[in-house]
């Protein structure tokens, strides 16, 4: 959310507005404008305990997420992906896409106020919250997936009983039947 340490906003304070609305009851917004370099922008710095594939969404509040060509950039696993997103497409959690992130930091989601082309008046761009949801195979999904075992993923792989003659330490007692 915009009140967490991973969130930061940049640019002219006079052009950032705050509202008691949006996710968590607070959001920031600015207006889009025709320029080749952003004046105002915000980002969420991301650090992952476990790398993998994540669905990324942003929170949209109808009165403040208005601009239909909002410029985002997602930096994931060293790859920068520019996106043009219609913030006005809906209220609530809206998709940015699915990206593969590395474990660790130096990754982010950013939203910018710049657009190359004419912009009508009052085209608000909201910077509120993002949501990351793990997708695909991962330790912690409740299934002992191929490549996982009691050592690498105890919570998913420790069965309540040993399954006879399958060659796996199902109950994580250190013995293979």
PDB file of C-alpha atoms in Angstrom:
ATOM      1  CA  UNK A   1       0.000   0.000   0.000  1.00  0.00           C
ATOM      2  CA  UNK A   2       1.061   3.636  -0.297  1.00  0.00           C
ATOM      3  CA  UNK A   3       1.763   3.787   3.460  1.00  0.00           C
ATOM      4  CA  UNK A   4       4.382   1.003   3.473  1.00  0.00           C
ATOM      5  CA  UNK A   5       8.183   1.472   3.439  1.00  0.00           C
ATOM      6  CA  UNK A   6       8.451  -0.145  -0.016  1.00  0.00           C
ATOM      7  CA  UNK A   7       6.397   2.699  -1.568  1.00  0.00           C
ATOM      8  CA  UNK A   8       7.935   6.022  -2.599  1.00  0.00           C
ATOM      9  CA  UNK A   9       6.743   8.891  -4.780  1.00  0.00           C
ATOM     10  CA  UNK A  10       8.831  11.429  -6.615  1.00  0.00           C
ATOM     11  CA  UNK A  11       8.423  14.721  -8.434  1.00  0.00           C
ATOM     12  CA  UNK A  12       6.780  18.023  -7.636  1.00  0.00           C
ATOM     13  CA  UNK A  13       4.855  17.873  -4.366  1.00  0.00           C
ATOM     14  CA  UNK A  14       2.482  20.564  -5.649  1.00  0.00           C
ATOM     15  CA  UNK A  15       1.189  18.121  -8.287  1.00  0.00           C
ATOM     16  CA  UNK A  16       0.657  15.144  -5.965  1.00  0.00           C
ATOM     17  CA  UNK A  17      -2.759  15.039  -4.294  1.00  0.00           C
ATOM     18  CA  UNK A  18      -3.868  12.870  -1.379  1.00  0.00           C
ATOM     19  CA  UNK A  19      -7.327  11.417  -0.849  1.00  0.00           C
ATOM     20  CA  UNK A  20      -8.996   9.528   1.985  1.00  0.00           C
ATOM     21  CA  UNK A  21     -10.129   6.867  -0.480  1.00  0.00           C
ATOM     22  CA  UNK A  22      -8.832   3.729  -2.150  1.00  0.00           C
ATOM     23  CA  UNK A  23      -7.189   0.654  -0.652  1.00  0.00           C
ATOM     24  CA  UNK A  24      -6.635   1.131   3.072  1.00  0.00           C
ATOM     25  CA  UNK A  25      -8.534   4.449   2.966  1.00  0.00           C
ATOM     26  CA  UNK A  26      -5.747   6.476   1.341  1.00  0.00           C
ATOM     27  CA  UNK A  27      -4.285   7.107  -2.106  1.00  0.00           C
ATOM     28  CA  UNK A  28      -2.152   9.570  -4.059  1.00  0.00           C
ATOM     29  CA  UNK A  29      -2.915  10.864  -7.534  1.00  0.00           C
ATOM     30  CA  UNK A  30      -1.449  13.191 -10.131  1.00  0.00           C
ATOM     31  CA  UNK A  31      -2.416  14.096 -13.697  1.00  0.00           C
ATOM     32  CA  UNK A  32      -1.069  12.665 -16.933  1.00  0.00           C
ATOM     33  CA  UNK A  33       0.648  15.055 -19.300  1.00  0.00           C
ATOM     34  CA  UNK A  34       2.296  15.133 -22.717  1.00  0.00           C
ATOM     35  CA  UNK A  35       6.051  14.825 -22.195  1.00  0.00           C
ATOM     36  CA  UNK A  36       8.916  12.475 -22.915  1.00  0.00           C
ATOM     37  CA  UNK A  37      10.125  12.384 -19.280  1.00  0.00           C
ATOM     38  CA  UNK A  38       7.960  11.903 -16.183  1.00  0.00           C
ATOM     39  CA  UNK A  39       7.579  14.719 -13.676  1.00  0.00           C
ATOM     40  CA  UNK A  40       5.738  12.700 -11.044  1.00  0.00           C
ATOM     41  CA  UNK A  41       6.113   8.990 -10.550  1.00  0.00           C
ATOM     42  CA  UNK A  42       5.771   6.397  -7.817  1.00  0.00           C
ATOM     43  CA  UNK A  43       7.222   2.978  -7.250  1.00  0.00           C
ATOM     44  CA  UNK A  44       6.968  -0.051  -5.073  1.00  0.00           C
ATOM     45  CA  UNK A  45      10.367  -1.651  -4.363  1.00  0.00           C
ATOM     46  CA  UNK A  46      10.044  -5.417  -4.242  1.00  0.00           C
ATOM     47  CA  UNK A  47      12.085  -7.952  -2.320  1.00  0.00           C
ATOM     48  CA  UNK A  48      11.247 -11.643  -2.465  1.00  0.00           C
ATOM     49  CA  UNK A  49      12.150 -14.385  -0.009  1.00  0.00           C
ATOM     50  CA  UNK A  50      11.426 -16.844  -2.812  1.00  0.00           C
ATOM     51  CA  UNK A  51      11.668 -16.120  -6.510  1.00  0.00           C
ATOM     52  CA  UNK A  52       9.027 -17.345  -8.908  1.00  0.00           C
ATOM     53  CA  UNK A  53       6.057 -16.364 -10.993  1.00  0.00           C
ATOM     54  CA  UNK A  54       3.713 -13.744  -9.523  1.00  0.00           C
ATOM     55  CA  UNK A  55       0.526 -12.082 -10.742  1.00  0.00           C
ATOM     56  CA  UNK A  56       0.813  -8.299 -10.248  1.00  0.00           C
ATOM     57  CA  UNK A  57      -2.277  -6.129  -9.765  1.00  0.00           C
ATOM     58  CA  UNK A  58      -2.865  -2.457  -8.931  1.00  0.00           C
ATOM     59  CA  UNK A  59      -5.745  -1.002  -6.949  1.00  0.00           C
ATOM     60  CA  UNK A  60      -8.028   1.384  -8.845  1.00  0.00           C
ATOM     61  CA  UNK A  61     -10.527   3.789  -7.316  1.00  0.00           C
ATOM     62  CA  UNK A  62     -12.912   5.032 -10.026  1.00  0.00           C
ATOM     63  CA  UNK A  63     -12.786   8.750  -9.137  1.00  0.00           C
ATOM     64  CA  UNK A  64      -8.985   8.896  -9.216  1.00  0.00           C
ATOM     65  CA  UNK A  65      -7.796   6.127 -11.565  1.00  0.00           C
ATOM     66  CA  UNK A  66      -9.065   7.827 -14.728  1.00  0.00           C
ATOM     67  CA  UNK A  67      -6.345   7.854 -17.392  1.00  0.00           C
ATOM     68  CA  UNK A  68      -6.661   5.174 -20.066  1.00  0.00           C
ATOM     69  CA  UNK A  69      -2.987   5.189 -21.174  1.00  0.00           C
ATOM     70  CA  UNK A  70      -1.132   5.047 -17.864  1.00  0.00           C
ATOM     71  CA  UNK A  71       2.575   4.274 -18.144  1.00  0.00           C
ATOM     72  CA  UNK A  72       3.865   1.484 -15.867  1.00  0.00           C
ATOM     73  CA  UNK A  73       7.205  -0.331 -15.783  1.00  0.00           C
ATOM     74  CA  UNK A  74       7.773  -3.676 -14.050  1.00  0.00           C
ATOM     75  CA  UNK A  75      11.381  -4.677 -13.374  1.00  0.00           C
ATOM     76  CA  UNK A  76      11.492  -8.413 -12.669  1.00  0.00           C
ATOM     77  CA  UNK A  77      14.510 -10.745 -12.738  1.00  0.00           C
ATOM     78  CA  UNK A  78      16.579  -8.085 -14.517  1.00  0.00           C
ATOM     79  CA  UNK A  79      14.042  -7.552 -17.313  1.00  0.00           C
ATOM     80  CA  UNK A  80      12.255  -4.215 -17.638  1.00  0.00           C
ATOM     81  CA  UNK A  81       8.726  -4.435 -19.061  1.00  0.00           C
ATOM     82  CA  UNK A  82       6.992  -1.177 -20.055  1.00  0.00           C
ATOM     83  CA  UNK A  83       3.190  -1.306 -19.982  1.00  0.00           C
ATOM     84  CA  UNK A  84       0.387   0.994 -21.075  1.00  0.00           C
ATOM     85  CA  UNK A  85      -2.612   0.389 -18.829  1.00  0.00           C
ATOM     86  CA  UNK A  86      -6.184   1.673 -18.774  1.00  0.00           C
ATOM     87  CA  UNK A  87      -6.566   2.632 -15.113  1.00  0.00           C
ATOM     88  CA  UNK A  88     -10.219   3.459 -15.749  1.00  0.00           C
ATOM     89  CA  UNK A  89     -11.083  -0.128 -16.795  1.00  0.00           C
ATOM     90  CA  UNK A  90     -12.484  -1.043 -13.382  1.00  0.00           C
ATOM     91  CA  UNK A  91     -12.563  -0.467  -9.662  1.00  0.00           C
ATOM     92  CA  UNK A  92     -10.669  -2.639  -7.207  1.00  0.00           C
ATOM     93  CA  UNK A  93      -7.769  -4.941  -8.086  1.00  0.00           C
ATOM     94  CA  UNK A  94      -6.843  -4.687 -11.782  1.00  0.00           C
ATOM     95  CA  UNK A  95      -4.221  -6.827 -13.561  1.00  0.00           C
ATOM     96  CA  UNK A  96      -0.820  -5.607 -14.747  1.00  0.00           C
ATOM     97  CA  UNK A  97       0.317  -9.096 -15.755  1.00  0.00           C
ATOM     98  CA  UNK A  98       2.266 -12.121 -14.594  1.00  0.00           C
ATOM     99  CA  UNK A  99       6.025 -11.824 -14.166  1.00  0.00           C
ATOM    100  CA  UNK A 100       8.890 -14.035 -12.996  1.00  0.00           C
ATOM    101  CA  UNK A 101      10.801 -12.399 -10.132  1.00  0.00           C
ATOM    102  CA  UNK A 102      14.146 -13.395  -8.649  1.00  0.00           C
ATOM    103  CA  UNK A 103      14.646 -14.012  -4.952  1.00  0.00           C
ATOM    104  CA  UNK A 104      16.000 -10.845  -3.344  1.00  0.00           C
ATOM    105  CA  UNK A 105      15.560  -7.192  -4.220  1.00  0.00           C
ATOM    106  CA  UNK A 106      16.415  -4.729  -6.997  1.00  0.00           C
ATOM    107  CA  UNK A 107      12.968  -5.218  -8.558  1.00  0.00           C
ATOM    108  CA  UNK A 108       9.989  -2.871  -8.701  1.00  0.00           C
ATOM    109  CA  UNK A 109       6.642  -1.765 -10.093  1.00  0.00           C
ATOM    110  CA  UNK A 110       6.530   1.913 -11.109  1.00  0.00           C
ATOM    111  CA  UNK A 111       3.792   4.225 -12.406  1.00  0.00           C
ATOM    112  CA  UNK A 112       4.586   7.443 -14.315  1.00  0.00           C
ATOM    113  CA  UNK A 113       2.703  10.583 -15.349  1.00  0.00           C
ATOM    114  CA  UNK A 114       4.270  10.930 -18.822  1.00  0.00           C
ATOM    115  CA  UNK A 115       2.661  10.104 -22.162  1.00  0.00           C
ATOM    116  CA  UNK A 116       3.798  10.798 -25.698  1.00  0.00           C
ATOM    117  CA  UNK A 117       0.775  12.527 -27.208  1.00  0.00           C
ATOM    118  CA  UNK A 118      -2.085  14.840 -26.380  1.00  0.00           C
ATOM    119  CA  UNK A 119      -3.766  14.382 -23.005  1.00  0.00           C
ATOM    120  CA  UNK A 120      -7.234  15.768 -22.184  1.00  0.00           C
ATOM    121  CA  UNK A 121      -7.627  17.764 -18.950  1.00  0.00           C
ATOM    122  CA  UNK A 122      -8.061  16.044 -15.597  1.00  0.00           C
ATOM    123  CA  UNK A 123      -6.700  12.642 -16.577  1.00  0.00           C
ATOM    124  CA  UNK A 124      -5.867  11.409 -13.098  1.00  0.00           C
ATOM    125  CA  UNK A 125      -3.301   8.678 -12.450  1.00  0.00           C
ATOM    126  CA  UNK A 126      -3.622   6.925  -9.094  1.00  0.00           C
ATOM    127  CA  UNK A 127      -0.763   5.502  -7.052  1.00  0.00           C
ATOM    128  CA  UNK A 128      -2.409   3.460  -4.339  1.00  0.00           C
ATOM    129  CA  UNK A 129      -1.509  -0.205  -3.789  1.00  0.00           C
ATOM    130  CA  UNK A 130      -0.216  -3.252  -5.609  1.00  0.00           C
ATOM    131  CA  UNK A 131      -0.942  -6.915  -4.958  1.00  0.00           C
ATOM    132  CA  UNK A 132       1.436  -9.781  -5.719  1.00  0.00           C
ATOM    133  CA  UNK A 133       0.018 -13.300  -5.823  1.00  0.00           C
ATOM    134  CA  UNK A 134       2.240 -16.338  -6.294  1.00  0.00           C
ATOM    135  CA  UNK A 135       1.199 -18.611  -9.173  1.00  0.00           C
ATOM    136  CA  UNK A 136       2.445 -21.956 -10.401  1.00  0.00           C
ATOM    137  CA  UNK A 137       4.492 -24.508  -8.503  1.00  0.00           C
ATOM    138  CA  UNK A 138       6.085 -23.283  -5.265  1.00  0.00           C
ATOM    139  CA  UNK A 139       6.900 -24.397  -1.757  1.00  0.00           C
ATOM    140  CA  UNK A 140       3.903 -23.431   0.340  1.00  0.00           C
ATOM    141  CA  UNK A 141       1.137 -24.275  -2.136  1.00  0.00           C
ATOM    142  CA  UNK A 142       0.036 -27.347  -0.161  1.00  0.00           C
ATOM    143  CA  UNK A 143       1.232 -29.872  -2.763  1.00  0.00           C
ATOM    144  CA  UNK A 144       4.503 -31.799  -2.760  1.00  0.00           C
ATOM    145  CA  UNK A 145       5.525 -30.912  -6.302  1.00  0.00           C
ATOM    146  CA  UNK A 146       8.292 -32.577  -8.358  1.00  0.00           C
ATOM    147  CA  UNK A 147      11.674 -31.422  -7.077  1.00  0.00           C
ATOM    148  CA  UNK A 148      10.365 -30.767  -3.555  1.00  0.00           C
ATOM    149  CA  UNK A 149      10.957 -33.073  -0.594  1.00  0.00           C
ATOM    150  CA  UNK A 150      10.921 -33.020   3.203  1.00  0.00           C
ATOM    151  CA  UNK A 151      14.182 -31.103   3.283  1.00  0.00           C
ATOM    152  CA  UNK A 152      13.296 -28.394   0.761  1.00  0.00           C
ATOM    153  CA  UNK A 153       9.578 -28.045   1.532  1.00  0.00           C
ATOM    154  CA  UNK A 154       8.554 -29.763   4.764  1.00  0.00           C
ATOM    155  CA  UNK A 155       5.081 -28.166   4.999  1.00  0.00           C
ATOM    156  CA  UNK A 156       4.066 -29.419   1.544  1.00  0.00           C
ATOM    157  CA  UNK A 157       5.809 -32.789   1.577  1.00  0.00           C
ATOM    158  CA  UNK A 158       5.498 -34.196   5.096  1.00  0.00           C
ATOM    159  CA  UNK A 159       2.612 -36.634   4.850  1.00  0.00           C
ATOM    160  CA  UNK A 160       0.903 -37.981   7.933  1.00  0.00           C
ATOM    161  CA  UNK A 161       1.906 -41.580   7.128  1.00  0.00           C
ATOM    162  CA  UNK A 162       4.461 -43.437   5.065  1.00  0.00           C
ATOM    163  CA  UNK A 163       3.113 -44.756   1.750  1.00  0.00           C
ATOM    164  CA  UNK A 164       4.577 -48.266   1.371  1.00  0.00           C
ATOM    165  CA  UNK A 165       7.010 -49.076  -1.460  1.00  0.00           C
ATOM    166  CA  UNK A 166       6.958 -45.713  -3.289  1.00  0.00           C
ATOM    167  CA  UNK A 167      10.639 -44.951  -2.668  1.00  0.00           C
ATOM    168  CA  UNK A 168       9.885 -41.608  -0.976  1.00  0.00           C
ATOM    169  CA  UNK A 169      10.252 -40.568   2.667  1.00  0.00           C
ATOM    170  CA  UNK A 170       6.566 -39.538   2.848  1.00  0.00           C
ATOM    171  CA  UNK A 171       6.390 -38.985   6.606  1.00  0.00           C
ATOM    172  CA  UNK A 172       9.767 -37.181   6.783  1.00  0.00           C
ATOM    173  CA  UNK A 173      11.183 -39.468   9.429  1.00  0.00           C
ATOM    174  CA  UNK A 174      14.480 -39.837   7.578  1.00  0.00           C
ATOM    175  CA  UNK A 175      13.740 -43.338   6.316  1.00  0.00           C
ATOM    176  CA  UNK A 176      12.660 -44.375   2.829  1.00  0.00           C
ATOM    177  CA  UNK A 177      10.440 -47.453   2.843  1.00  0.00           C
TER     178      UNK A 177
END
